Amino acid sequence: MKTLTTDITLTMDNFPAWAEGLVRVLELELVEREEGADYHQWLVAFEGSRLLLCFQHYTDAAWLQPLGERDQDVADWLMEQWNRTR
């Protein structure tokens, strides 16, 4: 699994602020937020594709997960764009 790079250690507390920056920089549309005891999962959209911006506390990792096969290329491209500039 490819992960999104960051210059900080992500936590349950700082993920929302970090993710808001990612959403802004990648020009994503935030559709919905969900938070559990050990995860954040945000539904985002980009040019017709729907993705989950995921953070898992136990792995200290964030990634974009496509909701369908046709969205995989978009998720890969967005992650590449983000990771290239970080």
mmCIF file of C-alpha atoms in Angstrom:
data_model
loop_
_atom_site.group_PDB
_atom_site.id
_atom_site.type_symbol
_atom_site.label_atom_id
_atom_site.label_comp_id
_atom_site.label_asym_id
_atom_site.label_seq_id
_atom_site.Cartn_x
_atom_site.Cartn_y
_atom_site.Cartn_z
ATOM 1 C CA MET A 1 0.000 0.000 0.000
ATOM 2 C CA LYS A 2 1.300 3.436 -0.934
ATOM 3 C CA THR A 3 1.032 6.066 1.775
ATOM 4 C CA LEU A 4 0.954 9.845 1.772
ATOM 5 C CA THR A 5 4.171 11.450 2.956
ATOM 6 C CA THR A 6 4.259 13.974 5.744
ATOM 7 C CA ASP A 7 6.933 15.871 7.626
ATOM 8 C CA ILE A 8 5.112 15.375 10.937
ATOM 9 C CA THR A 9 4.047 12.316 12.849
ATOM 10 C CA LEU A 10 0.316 12.075 12.310
ATOM 11 C CA THR A 11 -1.912 11.532 15.325
ATOM 12 C CA MET A 12 -5.645 11.379 15.917
ATOM 13 C CA ASP A 13 -5.456 14.983 17.116
ATOM 14 C CA ASN A 14 -3.415 16.574 14.327
ATOM 15 C CA PHE A 15 -4.748 14.587 11.363
ATOM 16 C CA PRO A 16 -7.758 16.878 10.716
ATOM 17 C CA ALA A 17 -5.621 20.017 10.315
ATOM 18 C CA TRP A 18 -3.075 18.160 8.158
ATOM 19 C CA ALA A 19 -5.834 16.610 6.037
ATOM 20 C CA GLU A 20 -7.524 19.977 5.507
ATOM 21 C CA GLY A 21 -4.236 21.219 4.026
ATOM 22 C CA LEU A 22 -4.014 18.175 1.757
ATOM 23 C CA VAL A 23 -7.606 18.660 0.601
ATOM 24 C CA ARG A 24 -6.883 22.315 -0.177
ATOM 25 C CA VAL A 25 -3.568 21.697 -1.994
ATOM 26 C CA LEU A 26 -4.920 18.828 -4.125
ATOM 27 C CA GLU A 27 -8.170 20.745 -4.769
ATOM 28 C CA LEU A 28 -10.343 17.924 -3.465
ATOM 29 C CA GLU A 29 -13.977 18.333 -2.519
ATOM 30 C CA LEU A 30 -14.647 17.195 1.041
ATOM 31 C CA VAL A 31 -17.933 15.295 1.068
ATOM 32 C CA GLU A 32 -18.075 13.671 4.485
ATOM 33 C CA ARG A 33 -15.945 13.011 7.585
ATOM 34 C CA GLU A 34 -16.018 9.963 9.817
ATOM 35 C CA GLU A 35 -13.973 9.394 12.947
ATOM 36 C CA GLY A 36 -13.637 6.281 15.072
ATOM 37 C CA ALA A 37 -11.615 5.419 18.138
ATOM 38 C CA ASP A 38 -8.465 4.771 16.095
ATOM 39 C CA TYR A 39 -9.127 6.129 12.595
ATOM 40 C CA HIS A 40 -10.249 9.027 10.444
ATOM 41 C CA GLN A 41 -11.922 8.412 7.110
ATOM 42 C CA TRP A 42 -12.925 11.288 4.866
ATOM 43 C CA LEU A 43 -14.906 10.890 1.686
ATOM 44 C CA VAL A 44 -13.471 13.215 -0.968
ATOM 45 C CA ALA A 45 -14.166 13.813 -4.640
ATOM 46 C CA PHE A 46 -11.902 14.860 -7.498
ATOM 47 C CA GLU A 47 -13.106 15.394 -11.059
ATOM 48 C CA GLY A 48 -15.846 12.781 -10.796
ATOM 49 C CA SER A 49 -13.840 10.250 -8.796
ATOM 50 C CA ARG A 50 -14.696 9.402 -5.207
ATOM 51 C CA LEU A 51 -11.951 8.428 -2.792
ATOM 52 C CA LEU A 52 -11.459 7.831 0.892
ATOM 53 C CA LEU A 53 -8.734 9.794 2.645
ATOM 54 C CA CYS A 54 -7.838 7.351 5.391
ATOM 55 C CA PHE A 55 -5.728 7.601 8.548
ATOM 56 C CA GLN A 56 -5.097 4.659 10.842
ATOM 57 C CA HIS A 57 -3.690 5.428 14.303
ATOM 58 C CA TYR A 58 -2.020 2.043 14.783
ATOM 59 C CA THR A 59 -0.051 2.276 11.560
ATOM 60 C CA ASP A 60 0.519 6.054 11.751
ATOM 61 C CA ALA A 61 -0.234 6.133 8.033
ATOM 62 C CA ALA A 62 -2.506 8.077 5.716
ATOM 63 C CA TRP A 63 -3.486 7.089 2.196
ATOM 64 C CA LEU A 64 -6.063 7.621 -0.536
ATOM 65 C CA GLN A 65 -8.270 4.639 -1.253
ATOM 66 C CA PRO A 66 -10.372 4.569 -4.422
ATOM 67 C CA LEU A 67 -14.023 3.593 -4.055
ATOM 68 C CA GLY A 68 -14.008 1.796 -7.387
ATOM 69 C CA GLU A 69 -11.529 0.271 -9.816
ATOM 70 C CA ARG A 70 -11.923 3.138 -12.238
ATOM 71 C CA ASP A 71 -10.755 5.557 -9.511
ATOM 72 C CA GLN A 72 -7.441 3.758 -8.829
ATOM 73 C CA ASP A 73 -5.500 5.776 -11.423
ATOM 74 C CA VAL A 74 -6.824 9.019 -9.934
ATOM 75 C CA ALA A 75 -5.841 7.954 -6.403
ATOM 76 C CA ASP A 76 -2.351 6.990 -7.609
ATOM 77 C CA TRP A 77 -1.929 10.272 -9.494
ATOM 78 C CA LEU A 78 -3.073 12.388 -6.537
ATOM 79 C CA MET A 79 -0.769 10.546 -4.152
ATOM 80 C CA GLU A 80 2.113 11.012 -6.562
ATOM 81 C CA GLN A 81 1.381 14.751 -6.799
ATOM 82 C CA TRP A 82 1.298 15.098 -3.011
ATOM 83 C CA ASN A 83 4.341 12.937 -2.325
ATOM 84 C CA ARG A 84 6.447 14.658 -4.981
ATOM 85 C CA THR A 85 6.084 18.026 -3.263
ATOM 86 C CA ARG A 86 6.655 16.788 0.305
#
